[in-house]
mmCIF file of C-alpha atoms and ligand atoms in Angstrom:
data_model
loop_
_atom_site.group_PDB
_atom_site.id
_atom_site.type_symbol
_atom_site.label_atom_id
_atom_site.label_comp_id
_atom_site.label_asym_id
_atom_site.label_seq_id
_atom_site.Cartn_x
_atom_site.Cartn_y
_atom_site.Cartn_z
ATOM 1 C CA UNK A 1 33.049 123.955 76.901
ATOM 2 C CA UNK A 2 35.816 125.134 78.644
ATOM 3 C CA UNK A 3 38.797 126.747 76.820
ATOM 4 C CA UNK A 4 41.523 124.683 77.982
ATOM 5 C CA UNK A 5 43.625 122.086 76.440
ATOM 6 C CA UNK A 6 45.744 120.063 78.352
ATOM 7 C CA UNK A 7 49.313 121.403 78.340
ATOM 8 C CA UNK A 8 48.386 125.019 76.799
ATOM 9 C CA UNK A 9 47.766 127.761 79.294
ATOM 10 C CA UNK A 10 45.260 130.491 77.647
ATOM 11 C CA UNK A 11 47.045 133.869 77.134
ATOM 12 C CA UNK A 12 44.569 135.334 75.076
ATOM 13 C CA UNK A 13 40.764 134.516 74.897
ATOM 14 C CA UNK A 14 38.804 134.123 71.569
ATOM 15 C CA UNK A 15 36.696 137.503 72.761
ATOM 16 C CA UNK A 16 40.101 139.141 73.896
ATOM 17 C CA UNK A 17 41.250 138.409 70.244
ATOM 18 C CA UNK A 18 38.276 139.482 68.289
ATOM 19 C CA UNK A 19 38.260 142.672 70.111
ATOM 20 C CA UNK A 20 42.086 143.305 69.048
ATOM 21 C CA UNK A 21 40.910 142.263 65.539
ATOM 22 C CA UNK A 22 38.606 144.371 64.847
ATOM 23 C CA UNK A 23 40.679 147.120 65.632
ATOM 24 C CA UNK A 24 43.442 146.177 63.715
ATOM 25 C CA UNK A 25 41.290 146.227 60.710
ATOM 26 C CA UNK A 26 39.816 149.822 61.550
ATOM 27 C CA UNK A 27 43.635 151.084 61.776
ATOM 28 C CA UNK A 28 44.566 149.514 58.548
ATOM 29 C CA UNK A 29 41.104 150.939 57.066
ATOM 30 C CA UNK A 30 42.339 154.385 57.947
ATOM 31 C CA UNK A 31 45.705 154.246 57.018
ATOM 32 C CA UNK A 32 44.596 152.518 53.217
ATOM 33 C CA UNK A 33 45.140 155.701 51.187
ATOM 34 C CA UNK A 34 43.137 154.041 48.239
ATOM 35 C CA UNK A 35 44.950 151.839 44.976
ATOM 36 C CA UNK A 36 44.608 147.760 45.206
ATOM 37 C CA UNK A 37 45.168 146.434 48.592
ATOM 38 C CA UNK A 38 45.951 143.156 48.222
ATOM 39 C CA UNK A 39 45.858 141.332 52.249
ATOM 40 C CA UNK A 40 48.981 138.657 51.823
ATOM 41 C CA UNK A 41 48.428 135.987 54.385
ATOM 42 C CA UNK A 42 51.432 133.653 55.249
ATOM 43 C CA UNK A 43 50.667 130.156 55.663
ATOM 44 C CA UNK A 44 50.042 128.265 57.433
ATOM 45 C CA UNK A 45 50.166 130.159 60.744
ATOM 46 C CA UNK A 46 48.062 133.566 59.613
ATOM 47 C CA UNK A 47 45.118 131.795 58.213
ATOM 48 C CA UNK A 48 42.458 132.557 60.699
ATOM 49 C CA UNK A 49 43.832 135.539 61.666
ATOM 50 C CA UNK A 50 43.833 136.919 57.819
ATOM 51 C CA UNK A 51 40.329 135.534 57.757
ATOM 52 C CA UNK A 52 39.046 137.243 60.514
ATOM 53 C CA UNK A 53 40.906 140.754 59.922
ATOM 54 C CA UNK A 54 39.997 140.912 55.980
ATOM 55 C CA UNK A 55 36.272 140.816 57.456
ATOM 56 C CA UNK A 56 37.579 143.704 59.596
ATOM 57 C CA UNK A 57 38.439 146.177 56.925
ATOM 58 C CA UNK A 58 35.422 147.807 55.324
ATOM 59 C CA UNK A 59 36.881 147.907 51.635
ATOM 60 C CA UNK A 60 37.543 146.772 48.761
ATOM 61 C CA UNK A 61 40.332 143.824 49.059
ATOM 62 C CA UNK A 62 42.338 141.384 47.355
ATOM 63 C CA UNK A 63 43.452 137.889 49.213
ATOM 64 C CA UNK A 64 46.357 135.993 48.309
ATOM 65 C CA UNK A 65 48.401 133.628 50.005
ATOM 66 C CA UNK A 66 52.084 132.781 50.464
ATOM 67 C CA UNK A 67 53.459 129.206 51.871
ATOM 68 C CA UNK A 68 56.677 130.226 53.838
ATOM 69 C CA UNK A 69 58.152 127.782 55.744
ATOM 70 C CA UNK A 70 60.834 128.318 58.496
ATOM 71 C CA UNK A 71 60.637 125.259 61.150
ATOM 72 C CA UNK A 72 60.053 121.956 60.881
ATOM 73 C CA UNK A 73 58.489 121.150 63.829
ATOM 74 C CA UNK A 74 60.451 122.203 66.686
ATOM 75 C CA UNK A 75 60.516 125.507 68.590
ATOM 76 C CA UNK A 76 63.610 127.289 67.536
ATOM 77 C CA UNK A 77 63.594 128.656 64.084
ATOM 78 C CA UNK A 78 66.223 127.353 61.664
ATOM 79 C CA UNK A 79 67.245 130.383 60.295
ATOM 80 C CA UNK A 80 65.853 128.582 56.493
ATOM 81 C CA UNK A 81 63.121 130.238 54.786
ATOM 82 C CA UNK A 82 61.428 128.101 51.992
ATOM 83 C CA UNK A 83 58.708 129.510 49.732
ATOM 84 C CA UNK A 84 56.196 126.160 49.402
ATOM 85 C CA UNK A 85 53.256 128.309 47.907
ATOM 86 C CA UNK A 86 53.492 131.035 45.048
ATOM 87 C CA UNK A 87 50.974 134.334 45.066
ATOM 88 C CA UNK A 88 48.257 133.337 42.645
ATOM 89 C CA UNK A 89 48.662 136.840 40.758
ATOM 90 C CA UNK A 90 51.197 139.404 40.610
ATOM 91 C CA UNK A 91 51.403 142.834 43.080
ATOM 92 C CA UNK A 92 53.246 145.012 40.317
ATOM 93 C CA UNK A 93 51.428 148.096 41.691
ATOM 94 C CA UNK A 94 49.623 146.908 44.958
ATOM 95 C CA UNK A 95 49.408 148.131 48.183
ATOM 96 C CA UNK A 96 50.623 145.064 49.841
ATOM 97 C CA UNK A 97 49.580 144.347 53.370
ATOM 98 C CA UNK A 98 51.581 141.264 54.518
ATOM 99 C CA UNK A 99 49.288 139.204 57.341
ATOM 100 C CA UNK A 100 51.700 137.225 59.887
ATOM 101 C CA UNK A 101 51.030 135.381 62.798
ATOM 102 C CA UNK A 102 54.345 136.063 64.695
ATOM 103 C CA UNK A 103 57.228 137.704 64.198
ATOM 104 C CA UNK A 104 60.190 136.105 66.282
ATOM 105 C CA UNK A 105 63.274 136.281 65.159
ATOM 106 C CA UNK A 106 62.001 138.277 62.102
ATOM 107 C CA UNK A 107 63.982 136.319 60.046
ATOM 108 C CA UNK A 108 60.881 134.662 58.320
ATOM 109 C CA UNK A 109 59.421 138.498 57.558
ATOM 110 C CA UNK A 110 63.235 139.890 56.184
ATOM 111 C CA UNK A 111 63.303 137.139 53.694
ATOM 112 C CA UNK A 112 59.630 138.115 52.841
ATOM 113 C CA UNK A 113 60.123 141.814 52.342
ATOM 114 C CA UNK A 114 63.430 141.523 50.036
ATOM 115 C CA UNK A 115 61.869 139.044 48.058
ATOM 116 C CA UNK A 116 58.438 140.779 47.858
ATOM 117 C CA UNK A 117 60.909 144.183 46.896
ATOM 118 C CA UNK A 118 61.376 142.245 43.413
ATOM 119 C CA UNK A 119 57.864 142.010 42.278
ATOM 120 C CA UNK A 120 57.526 145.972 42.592
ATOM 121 C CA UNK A 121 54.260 146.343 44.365
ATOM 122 C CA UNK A 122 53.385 150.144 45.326
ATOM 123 C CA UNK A 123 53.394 149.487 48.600
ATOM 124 C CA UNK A 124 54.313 147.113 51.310
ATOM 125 C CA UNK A 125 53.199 147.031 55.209
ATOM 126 C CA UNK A 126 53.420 144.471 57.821
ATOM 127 C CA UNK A 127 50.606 143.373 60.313
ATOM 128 C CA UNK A 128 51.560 140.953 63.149
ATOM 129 C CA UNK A 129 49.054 139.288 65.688
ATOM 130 C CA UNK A 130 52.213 138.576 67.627
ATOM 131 C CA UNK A 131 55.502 140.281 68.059
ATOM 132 C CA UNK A 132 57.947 138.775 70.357
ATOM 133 C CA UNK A 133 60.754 141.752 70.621
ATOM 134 C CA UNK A 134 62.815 139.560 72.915
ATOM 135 C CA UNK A 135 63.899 137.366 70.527
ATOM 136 C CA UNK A 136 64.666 139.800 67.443
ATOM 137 C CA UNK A 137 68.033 139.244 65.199
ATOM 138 C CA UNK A 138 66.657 141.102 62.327
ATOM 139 C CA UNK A 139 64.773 144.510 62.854
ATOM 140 C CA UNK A 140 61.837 144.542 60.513
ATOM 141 C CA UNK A 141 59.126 147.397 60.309
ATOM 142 C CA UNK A 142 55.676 146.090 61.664
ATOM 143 C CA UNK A 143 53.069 148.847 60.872
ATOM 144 C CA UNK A 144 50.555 146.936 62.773
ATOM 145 C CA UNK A 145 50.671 144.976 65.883
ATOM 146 C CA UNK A 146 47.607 142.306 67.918
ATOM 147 C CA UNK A 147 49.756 141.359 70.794
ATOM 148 C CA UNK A 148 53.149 142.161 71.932
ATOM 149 C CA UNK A 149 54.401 139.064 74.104
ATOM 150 C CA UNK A 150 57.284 137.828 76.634
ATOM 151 C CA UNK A 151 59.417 134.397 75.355
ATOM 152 C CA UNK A 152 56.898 131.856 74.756
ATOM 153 C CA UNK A 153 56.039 129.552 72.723
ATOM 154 C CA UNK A 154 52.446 130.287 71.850
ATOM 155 C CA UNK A 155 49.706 128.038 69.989
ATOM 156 C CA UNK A 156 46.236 128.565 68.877
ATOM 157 C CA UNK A 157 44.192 130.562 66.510
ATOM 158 C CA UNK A 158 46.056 129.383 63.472
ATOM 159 C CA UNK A 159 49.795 129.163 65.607
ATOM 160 C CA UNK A 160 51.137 125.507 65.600
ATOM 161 C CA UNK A 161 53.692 123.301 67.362
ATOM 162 C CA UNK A 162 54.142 120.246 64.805
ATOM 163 C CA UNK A 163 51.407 121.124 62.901
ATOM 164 C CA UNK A 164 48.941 120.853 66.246
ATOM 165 C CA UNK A 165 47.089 123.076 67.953
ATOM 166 C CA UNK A 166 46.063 125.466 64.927
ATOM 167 C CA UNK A 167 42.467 124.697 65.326
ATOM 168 C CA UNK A 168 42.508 126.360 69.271
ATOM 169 C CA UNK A 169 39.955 129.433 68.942
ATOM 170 C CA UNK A 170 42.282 130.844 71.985
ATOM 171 C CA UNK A 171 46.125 131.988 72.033
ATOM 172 C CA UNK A 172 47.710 129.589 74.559
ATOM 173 C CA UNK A 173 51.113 129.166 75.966
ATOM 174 C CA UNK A 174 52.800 125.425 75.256
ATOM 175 C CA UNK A 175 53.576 123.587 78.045
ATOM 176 C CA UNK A 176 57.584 123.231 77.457
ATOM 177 C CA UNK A 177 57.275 119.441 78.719
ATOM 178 C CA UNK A 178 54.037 119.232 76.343
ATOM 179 C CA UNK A 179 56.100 120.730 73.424
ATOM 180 C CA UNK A 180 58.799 118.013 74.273
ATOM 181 C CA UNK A 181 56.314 115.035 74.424
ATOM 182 C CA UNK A 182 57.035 112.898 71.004
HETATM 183 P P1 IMP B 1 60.847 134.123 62.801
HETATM 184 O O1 IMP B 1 61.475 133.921 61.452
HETATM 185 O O2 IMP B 1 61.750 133.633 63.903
HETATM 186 O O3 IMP B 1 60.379 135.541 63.042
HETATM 187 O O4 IMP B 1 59.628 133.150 62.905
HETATM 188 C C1 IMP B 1 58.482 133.337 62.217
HETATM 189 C C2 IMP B 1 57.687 132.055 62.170
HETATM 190 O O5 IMP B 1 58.073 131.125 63.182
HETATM 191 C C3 IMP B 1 56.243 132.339 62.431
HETATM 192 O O6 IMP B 1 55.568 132.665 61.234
HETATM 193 C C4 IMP B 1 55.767 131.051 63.053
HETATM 194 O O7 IMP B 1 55.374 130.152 62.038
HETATM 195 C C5 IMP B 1 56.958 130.498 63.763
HETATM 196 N N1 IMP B 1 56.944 130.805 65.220
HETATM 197 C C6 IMP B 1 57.754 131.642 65.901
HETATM 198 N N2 IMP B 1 57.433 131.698 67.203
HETATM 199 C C7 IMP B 1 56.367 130.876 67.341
HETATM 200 C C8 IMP B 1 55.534 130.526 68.476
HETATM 201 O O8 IMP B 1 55.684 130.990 69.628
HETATM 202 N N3 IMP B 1 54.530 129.650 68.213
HETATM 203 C C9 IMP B 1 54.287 129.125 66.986
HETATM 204 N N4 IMP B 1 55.026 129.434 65.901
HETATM 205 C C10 IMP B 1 56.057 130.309 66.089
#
């Protein structure tokens, strides 16, 4: 099967991406200084990613998950972030380890941090698949980074434009006209 999809131009291949995976999770490994790690993955976008790099790290691990939502369909952020899922347990005293698909704007991710500040976990570090420093308003510390990208609009591997594409095993960049299609 080929790995295209009409109107998404492959950036990253699903070998390219496992191979950045894996070392992700050997960095992280390294850097755990022992205590609960709990692996925080933000939905929807981080889903695969968060499954693939908790089978990464060669330790003991929590997984919890966070709904955070930011656009509603188009591909400008809104600058609104609404929790829609709770963490199933508390972090009092974790080492937190927040999984993200992209950090844009970081907006999405300063919200996150202040708000995860109030539950008084031990610790708190960021790993991104994506960073897109271009577009930055808010500087947030990422602590681990996939892929550091130009101004696209990506898809694939978990990374949605209207709630399509997430099930691409590829990182692709969106055809503008595609993303403008109804
Ligand atoms: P931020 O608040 O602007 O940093 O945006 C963070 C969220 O926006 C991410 O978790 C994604 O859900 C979404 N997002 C930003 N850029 C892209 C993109 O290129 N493709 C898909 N989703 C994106």
């Amino acid at each position: 099967m080929s790995e295209t999809t009409k109107g998404v131009t492959v950036l990253y291949s699903a070998e390219v991406i496992a191979a950045r995976v894996r070392a992700r999770g050997q960095d992280i490994a390294r850097a755990h200084e022992g205590g609960e790690l709990v692996l925080l993955s933000v939905l929807k976008g981080s889903f695969i990613f968060a499954a693939d790099l908790s089978r990464a790290i060669p330790q003991p691990l929590r997984i919890d998950f966070l709904g955070l939502s930011s656009y509603g369909g188009k591909t400008e952020t809104s600058g609104v972030v609404k929790i829609t899922q709770d963490l199933s347990r508390p972090i009092e005293g974790a080492h937190v380890l927040v999984v993200e698909d992209i950090i844009d704007t970081g907006l999405t991710m300063d919200y996150l941090l202040e708000n995860l500040k109030t539950r008084k976990p031990a610790s708190v570090k960021v790993c991104s698949l994506l960073e897109k420093p271009s577009r930055a308003v808010r500087k947030v510390p990422i602590d681990h980074v996939g892929f550091v990208i130009p101004d696209k609009f990506v898809v694939g591997y978990g990374l949605d434009y209207d709630e399509q594409y997430r099930n691409l095993p590829f990182i692709g960049v969106l055809d503008p006209s595609a993303a403008r299609a109804p």
